[in-house]
mmCIF file of C-alpha atoms in Angstrom:
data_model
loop_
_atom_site.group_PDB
_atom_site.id
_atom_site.type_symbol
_atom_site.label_atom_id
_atom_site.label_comp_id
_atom_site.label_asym_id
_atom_site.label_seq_id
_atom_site.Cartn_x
_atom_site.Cartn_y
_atom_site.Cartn_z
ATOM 1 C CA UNK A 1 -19.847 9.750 6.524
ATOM 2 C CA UNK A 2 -16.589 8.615 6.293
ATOM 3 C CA UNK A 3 -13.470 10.679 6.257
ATOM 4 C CA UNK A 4 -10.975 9.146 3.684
ATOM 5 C CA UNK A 5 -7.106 9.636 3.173
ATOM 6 C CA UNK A 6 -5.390 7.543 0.639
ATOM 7 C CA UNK A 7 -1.361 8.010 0.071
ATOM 8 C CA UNK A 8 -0.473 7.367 -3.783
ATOM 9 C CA UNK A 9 -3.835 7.953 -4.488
ATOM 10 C CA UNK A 10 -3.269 7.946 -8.126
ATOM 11 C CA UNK A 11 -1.834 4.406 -8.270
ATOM 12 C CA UNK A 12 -4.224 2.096 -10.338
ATOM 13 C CA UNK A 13 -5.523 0.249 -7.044
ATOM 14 C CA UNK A 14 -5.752 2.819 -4.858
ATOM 15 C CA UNK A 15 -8.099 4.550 -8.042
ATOM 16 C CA UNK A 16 -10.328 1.946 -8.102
ATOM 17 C CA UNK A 17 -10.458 1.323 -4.272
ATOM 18 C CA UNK A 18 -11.520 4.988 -3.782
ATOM 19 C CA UNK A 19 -14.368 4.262 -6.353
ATOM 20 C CA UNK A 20 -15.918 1.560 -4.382
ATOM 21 C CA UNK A 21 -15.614 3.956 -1.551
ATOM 22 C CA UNK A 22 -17.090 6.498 -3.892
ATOM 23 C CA UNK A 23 -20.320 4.716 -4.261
ATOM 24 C CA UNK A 24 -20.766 4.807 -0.285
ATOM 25 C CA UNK A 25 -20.126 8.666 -0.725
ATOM 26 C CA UNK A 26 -17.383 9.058 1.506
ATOM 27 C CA UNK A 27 -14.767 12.120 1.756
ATOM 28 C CA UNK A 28 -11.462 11.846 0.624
ATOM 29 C CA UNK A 29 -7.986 13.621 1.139
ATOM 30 C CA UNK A 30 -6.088 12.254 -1.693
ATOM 31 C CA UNK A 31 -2.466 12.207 -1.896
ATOM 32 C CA UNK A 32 -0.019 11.950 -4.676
ATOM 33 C CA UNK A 33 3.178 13.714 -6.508
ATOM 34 C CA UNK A 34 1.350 14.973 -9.441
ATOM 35 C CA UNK A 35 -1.222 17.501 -8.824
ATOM 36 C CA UNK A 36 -2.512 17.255 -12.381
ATOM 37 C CA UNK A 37 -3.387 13.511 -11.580
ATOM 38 C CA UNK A 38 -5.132 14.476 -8.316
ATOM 39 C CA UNK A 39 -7.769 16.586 -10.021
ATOM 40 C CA UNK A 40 -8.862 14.455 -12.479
ATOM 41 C CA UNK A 41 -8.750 11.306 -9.661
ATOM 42 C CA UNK A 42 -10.836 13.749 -7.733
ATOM 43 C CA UNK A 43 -13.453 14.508 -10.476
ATOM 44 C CA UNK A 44 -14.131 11.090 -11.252
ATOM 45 C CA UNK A 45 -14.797 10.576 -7.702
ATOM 46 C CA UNK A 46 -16.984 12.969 -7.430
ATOM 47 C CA UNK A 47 -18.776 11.729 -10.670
ATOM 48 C CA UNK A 48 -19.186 8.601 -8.858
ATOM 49 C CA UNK A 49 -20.954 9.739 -5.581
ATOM 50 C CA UNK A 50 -18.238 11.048 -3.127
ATOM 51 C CA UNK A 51 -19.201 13.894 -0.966
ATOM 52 C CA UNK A 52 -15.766 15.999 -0.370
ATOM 53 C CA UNK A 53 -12.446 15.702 -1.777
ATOM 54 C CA UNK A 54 -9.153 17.344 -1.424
ATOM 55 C CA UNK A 55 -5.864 17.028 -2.929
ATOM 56 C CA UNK A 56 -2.395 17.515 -1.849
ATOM 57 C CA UNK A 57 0.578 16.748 -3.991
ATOM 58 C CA UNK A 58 3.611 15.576 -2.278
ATOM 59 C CA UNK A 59 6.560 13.525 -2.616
ATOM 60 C CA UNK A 60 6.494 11.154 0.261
ATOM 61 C CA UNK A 61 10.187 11.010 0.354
ATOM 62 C CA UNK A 62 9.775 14.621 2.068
ATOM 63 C CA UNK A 63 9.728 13.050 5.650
ATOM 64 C CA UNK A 64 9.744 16.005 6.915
ATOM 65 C CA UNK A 65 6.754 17.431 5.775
ATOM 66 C CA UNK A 66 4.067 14.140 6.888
ATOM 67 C CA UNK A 67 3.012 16.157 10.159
ATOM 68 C CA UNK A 68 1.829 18.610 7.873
ATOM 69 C CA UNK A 69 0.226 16.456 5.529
ATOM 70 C CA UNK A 70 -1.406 14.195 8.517
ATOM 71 C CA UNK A 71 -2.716 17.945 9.998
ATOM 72 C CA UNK A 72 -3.466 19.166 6.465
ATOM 73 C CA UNK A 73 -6.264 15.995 6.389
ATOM 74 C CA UNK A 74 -7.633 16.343 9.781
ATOM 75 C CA UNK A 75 -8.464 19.730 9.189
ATOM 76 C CA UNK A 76 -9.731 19.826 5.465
ATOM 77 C CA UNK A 77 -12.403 16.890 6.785
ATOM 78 C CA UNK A 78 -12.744 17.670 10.467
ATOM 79 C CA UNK A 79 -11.578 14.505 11.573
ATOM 80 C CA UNK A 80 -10.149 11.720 9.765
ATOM 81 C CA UNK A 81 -11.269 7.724 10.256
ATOM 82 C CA UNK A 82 -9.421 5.791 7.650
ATOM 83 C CA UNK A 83 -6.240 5.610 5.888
ATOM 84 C CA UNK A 84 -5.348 3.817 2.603
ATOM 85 C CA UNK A 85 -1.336 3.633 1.653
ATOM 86 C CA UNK A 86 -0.919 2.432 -1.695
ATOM 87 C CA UNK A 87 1.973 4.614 -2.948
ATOM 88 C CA UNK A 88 5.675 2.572 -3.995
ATOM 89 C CA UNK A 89 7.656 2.272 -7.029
ATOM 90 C CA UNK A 90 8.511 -1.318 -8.719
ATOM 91 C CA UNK A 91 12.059 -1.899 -7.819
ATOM 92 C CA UNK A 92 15.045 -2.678 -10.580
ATOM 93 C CA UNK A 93 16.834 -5.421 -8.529
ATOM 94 C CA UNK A 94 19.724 -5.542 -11.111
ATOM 95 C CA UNK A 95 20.558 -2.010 -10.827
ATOM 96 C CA UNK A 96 19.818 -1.805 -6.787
ATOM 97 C CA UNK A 97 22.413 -4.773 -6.462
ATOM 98 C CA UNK A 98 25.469 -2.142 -8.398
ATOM 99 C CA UNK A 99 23.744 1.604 -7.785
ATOM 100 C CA UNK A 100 23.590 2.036 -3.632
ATOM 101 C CA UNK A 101 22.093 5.374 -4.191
ATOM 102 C CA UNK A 102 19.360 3.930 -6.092
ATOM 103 C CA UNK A 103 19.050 0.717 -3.693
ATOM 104 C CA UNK A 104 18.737 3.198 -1.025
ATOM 105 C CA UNK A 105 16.015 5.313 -2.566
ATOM 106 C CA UNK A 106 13.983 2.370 -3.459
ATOM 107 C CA UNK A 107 14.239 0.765 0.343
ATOM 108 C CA UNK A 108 13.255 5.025 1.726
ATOM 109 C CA UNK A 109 9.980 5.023 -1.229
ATOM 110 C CA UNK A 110 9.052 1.384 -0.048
ATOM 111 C CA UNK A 111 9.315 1.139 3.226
ATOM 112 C CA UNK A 112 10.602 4.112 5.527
ATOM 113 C CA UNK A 113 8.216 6.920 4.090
ATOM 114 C CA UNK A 114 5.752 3.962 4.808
ATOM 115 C CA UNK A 115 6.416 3.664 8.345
ATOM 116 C CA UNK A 116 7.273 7.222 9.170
ATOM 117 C CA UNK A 117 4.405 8.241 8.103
ATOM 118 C CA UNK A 118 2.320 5.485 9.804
ATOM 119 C CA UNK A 119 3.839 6.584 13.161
ATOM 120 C CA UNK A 120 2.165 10.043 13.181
ATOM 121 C CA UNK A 121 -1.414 8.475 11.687
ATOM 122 C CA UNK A 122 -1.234 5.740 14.445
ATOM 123 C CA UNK A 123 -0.366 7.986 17.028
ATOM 124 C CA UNK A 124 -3.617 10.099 16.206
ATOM 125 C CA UNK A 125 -6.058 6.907 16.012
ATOM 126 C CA UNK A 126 -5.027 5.574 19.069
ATOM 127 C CA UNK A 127 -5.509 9.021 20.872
ATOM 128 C CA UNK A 128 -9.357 8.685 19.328
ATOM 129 C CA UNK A 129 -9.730 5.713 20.163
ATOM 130 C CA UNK A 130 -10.898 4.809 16.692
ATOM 131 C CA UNK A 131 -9.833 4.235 12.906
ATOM 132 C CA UNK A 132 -9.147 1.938 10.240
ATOM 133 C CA UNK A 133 -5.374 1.727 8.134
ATOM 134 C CA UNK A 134 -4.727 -0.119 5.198
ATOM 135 C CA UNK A 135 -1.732 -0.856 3.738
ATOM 136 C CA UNK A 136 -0.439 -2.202 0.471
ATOM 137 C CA UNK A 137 2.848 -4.197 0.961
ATOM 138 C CA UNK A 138 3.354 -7.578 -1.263
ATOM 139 C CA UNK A 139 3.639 -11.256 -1.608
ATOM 140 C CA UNK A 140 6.977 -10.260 -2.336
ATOM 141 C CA UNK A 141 8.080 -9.830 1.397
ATOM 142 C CA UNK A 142 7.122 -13.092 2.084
ATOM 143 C CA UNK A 143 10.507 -14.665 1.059
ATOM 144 C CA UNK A 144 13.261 -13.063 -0.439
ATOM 145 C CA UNK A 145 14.047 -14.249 -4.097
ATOM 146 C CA UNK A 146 17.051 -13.617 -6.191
ATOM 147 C CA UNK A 147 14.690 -11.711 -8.959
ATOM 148 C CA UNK A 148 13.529 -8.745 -6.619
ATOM 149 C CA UNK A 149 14.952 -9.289 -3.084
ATOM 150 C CA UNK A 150 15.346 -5.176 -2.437
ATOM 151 C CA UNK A 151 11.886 -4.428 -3.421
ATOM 152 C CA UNK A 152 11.012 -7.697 -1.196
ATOM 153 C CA UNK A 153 12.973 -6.173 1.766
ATOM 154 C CA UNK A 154 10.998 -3.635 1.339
ATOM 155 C CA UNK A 155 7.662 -5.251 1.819
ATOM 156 C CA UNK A 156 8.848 -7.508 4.299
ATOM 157 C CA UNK A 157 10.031 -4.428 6.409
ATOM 158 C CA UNK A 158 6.598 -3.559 5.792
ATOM 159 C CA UNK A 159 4.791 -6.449 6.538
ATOM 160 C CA UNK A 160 6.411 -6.781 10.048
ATOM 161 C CA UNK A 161 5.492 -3.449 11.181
ATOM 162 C CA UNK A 162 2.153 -4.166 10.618
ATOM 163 C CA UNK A 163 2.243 -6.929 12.352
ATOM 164 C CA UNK A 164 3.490 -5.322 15.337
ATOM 165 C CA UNK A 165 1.424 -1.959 14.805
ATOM 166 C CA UNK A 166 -1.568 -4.470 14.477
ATOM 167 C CA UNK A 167 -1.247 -5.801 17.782
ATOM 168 C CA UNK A 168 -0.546 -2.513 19.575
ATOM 169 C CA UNK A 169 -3.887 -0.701 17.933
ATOM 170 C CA UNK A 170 -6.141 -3.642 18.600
ATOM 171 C CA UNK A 171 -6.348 -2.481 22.036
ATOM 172 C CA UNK A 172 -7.216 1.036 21.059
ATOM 173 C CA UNK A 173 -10.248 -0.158 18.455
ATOM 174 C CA UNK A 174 -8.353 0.592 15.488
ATOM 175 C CA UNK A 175 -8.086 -2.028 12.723
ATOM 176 C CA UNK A 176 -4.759 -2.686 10.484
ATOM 177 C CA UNK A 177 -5.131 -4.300 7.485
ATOM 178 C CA UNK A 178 -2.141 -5.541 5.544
ATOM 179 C CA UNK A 179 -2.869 -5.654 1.890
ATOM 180 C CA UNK A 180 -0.719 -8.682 -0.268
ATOM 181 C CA UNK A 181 -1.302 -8.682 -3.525
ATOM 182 C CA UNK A 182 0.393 -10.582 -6.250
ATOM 183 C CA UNK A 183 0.838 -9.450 -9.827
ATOM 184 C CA UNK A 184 -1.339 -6.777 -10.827
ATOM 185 C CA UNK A 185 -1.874 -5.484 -14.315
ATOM 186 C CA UNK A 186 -1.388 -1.908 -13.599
ATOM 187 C CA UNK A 187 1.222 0.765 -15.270
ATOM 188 C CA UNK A 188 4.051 -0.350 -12.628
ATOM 189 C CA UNK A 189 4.058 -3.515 -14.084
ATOM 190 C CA UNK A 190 3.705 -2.405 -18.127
ATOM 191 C CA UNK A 191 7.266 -3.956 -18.857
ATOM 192 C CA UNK A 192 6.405 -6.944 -17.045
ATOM 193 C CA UNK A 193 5.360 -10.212 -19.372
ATOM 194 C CA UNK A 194 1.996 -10.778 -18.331
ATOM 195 C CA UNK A 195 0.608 -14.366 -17.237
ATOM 196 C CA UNK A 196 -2.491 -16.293 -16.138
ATOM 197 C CA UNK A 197 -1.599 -15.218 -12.407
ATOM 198 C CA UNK A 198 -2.188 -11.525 -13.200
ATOM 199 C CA UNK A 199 -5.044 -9.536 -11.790
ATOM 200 C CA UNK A 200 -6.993 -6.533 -13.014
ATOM 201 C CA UNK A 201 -6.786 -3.499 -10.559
ATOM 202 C CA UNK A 202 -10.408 -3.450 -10.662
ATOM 203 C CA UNK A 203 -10.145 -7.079 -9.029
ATOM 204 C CA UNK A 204 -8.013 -6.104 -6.501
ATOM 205 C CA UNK A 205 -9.619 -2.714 -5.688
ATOM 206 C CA UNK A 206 -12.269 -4.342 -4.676
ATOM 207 C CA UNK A 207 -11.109 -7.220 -2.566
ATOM 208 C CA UNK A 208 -9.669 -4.330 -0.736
ATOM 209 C CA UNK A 209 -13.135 -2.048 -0.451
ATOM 210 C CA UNK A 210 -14.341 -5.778 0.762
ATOM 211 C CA UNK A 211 -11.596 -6.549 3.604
ATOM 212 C CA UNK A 212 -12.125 -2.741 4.448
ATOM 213 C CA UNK A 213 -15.103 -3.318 5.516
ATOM 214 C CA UNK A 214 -15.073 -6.002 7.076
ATOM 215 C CA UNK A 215 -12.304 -5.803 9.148
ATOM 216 C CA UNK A 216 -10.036 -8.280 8.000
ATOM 217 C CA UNK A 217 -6.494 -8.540 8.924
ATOM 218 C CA UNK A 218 -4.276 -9.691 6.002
ATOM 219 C CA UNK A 219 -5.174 -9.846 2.473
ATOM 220 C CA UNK A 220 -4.126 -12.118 0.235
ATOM 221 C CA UNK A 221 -5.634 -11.040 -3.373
ATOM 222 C CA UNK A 222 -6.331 -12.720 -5.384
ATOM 223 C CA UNK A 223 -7.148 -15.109 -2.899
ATOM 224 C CA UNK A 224 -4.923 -18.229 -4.342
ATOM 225 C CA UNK A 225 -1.628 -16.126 -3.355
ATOM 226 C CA UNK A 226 -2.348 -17.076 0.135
ATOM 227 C CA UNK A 227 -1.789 -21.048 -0.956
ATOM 228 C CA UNK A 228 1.159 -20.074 -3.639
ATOM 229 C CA UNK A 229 3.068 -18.284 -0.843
ATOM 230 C CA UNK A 230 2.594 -20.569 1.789
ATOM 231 C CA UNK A 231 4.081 -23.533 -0.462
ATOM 232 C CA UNK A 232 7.115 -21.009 -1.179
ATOM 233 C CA UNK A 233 8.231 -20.625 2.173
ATOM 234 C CA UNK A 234 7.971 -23.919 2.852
ATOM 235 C CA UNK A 235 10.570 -24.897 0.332
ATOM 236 C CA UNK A 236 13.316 -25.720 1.954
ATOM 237 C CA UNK A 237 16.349 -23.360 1.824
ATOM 238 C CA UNK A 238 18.615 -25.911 0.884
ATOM 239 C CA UNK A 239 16.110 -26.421 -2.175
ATOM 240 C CA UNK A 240 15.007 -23.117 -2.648
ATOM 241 C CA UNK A 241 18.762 -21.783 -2.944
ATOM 242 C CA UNK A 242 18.967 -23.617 -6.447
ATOM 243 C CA UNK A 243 15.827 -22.464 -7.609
ATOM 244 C CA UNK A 244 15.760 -19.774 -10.350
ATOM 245 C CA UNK A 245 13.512 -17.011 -8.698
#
């Protein structure tokens, strides 16, 4: 059976992710801010076949307090195989580029909380020899554009310390799985004009059940981001510069 924790459990993805692991009835320790939004996640995932589920509301920004909320899992489920970390916030790059305050609370909610709190999970799975972390970062931090370059610092931070964290748990059994979607139709995005290139959380839910399971190291999803963002870095810069991204 496995033992579940998923970080901004109440984001749209993460929701529908846990509901293809549902279906396999797996345990869960979900984590989010709003406890009101935990219980409801966690009777709908019950609904849909999972065996245990906890909930523990928490900022994420409270660095201080992800020992406790890594210890908190391990002990609800006795034992803990898998990780999902879907929480963030949809940057404002206009105001992060005037408000440093706000740039810097954007850059702690996408990125540090992310890797702090990786530390301590990684730590654990390579002491059992065992585990599986996924992690949602972005085609975003695959080249920095005028439009949303904090939030893309962000992922890219992100990105890279997967890499690296990748390579180090490969030799303990323990697969990393970065997670790159592209525009998602999801309440981060509601003031966002929609387009052809947008996906359904459903869609990209379960690419991410999928790549789970299998293994997989990066995840481009949908899959035609992988093409899109490989023909954006290759822009030149002296091109790209001019460009009105």
């Amino acid at each position: 059976m496995l033992k579940m924790m998923i970080v901004g459990a109440t984001s749209a993805i993460a929701q529908e992710t846990a509901r293809c692991f549902a279906a396999d009835g797996a345990s869960f320790f979900l984590v989010a801010r709003s406890q009101e939004k935990l219980e409801t996640l966690k009777n709908d995932l019950i609904v849909r076949g999972a065996n245990d589920v906890y909930c523990f509301a928490l900022d994420l920004n409270e660095f201080e307090r992800h020992r406790e909320l890594v210890d908190a899992a391990i002990q609800a489920m006795n034992g803990l195989d898998s990780v999902i970390i879907a929480h963030g916030t949809l940057t404002d790059q206009r105001r992060a580029e005037e408000d440093f305050e706000y740039a810097l609370q954007e850059l702690n909610t996408n990125a540090i909380s992310v890797i702090l709190l990786l530390t301590i999970i990684s730590n654990h799975f390579e002491e059992q020899r065992k585990g599986s972390i996924a992690v949602i970062s972005s085609v975003a931090g695959d080249r920095g554009r005028g439009s949303n370059y904090i939030y893309g610092t962000a992922k890219a931070a992100v990105s890279t310390y997967l890499q690296g964290l990748r390579n180090r748990m490969a030799k303990a059994g323990v697969n990393v799985l970065t997670v790159k979607p592209g525009f998602v139709d999801t309440p981060m995005t509601a003031d966002v004009k929609k387009n052809f290139l947008f996906a359904s959380p459903e869609k990209v839910g379960k690419d991410i059940y999928e790549a789970m399971k299998n293994k997989r190291d990066i995840l481009y999803t949908p899959w035609f981001w992988m093409g899109i963002m490989m023909m954006i870095r290759n822009i030149p810069e002296r091109i790209f510069k001019r460009l009105n991204m």
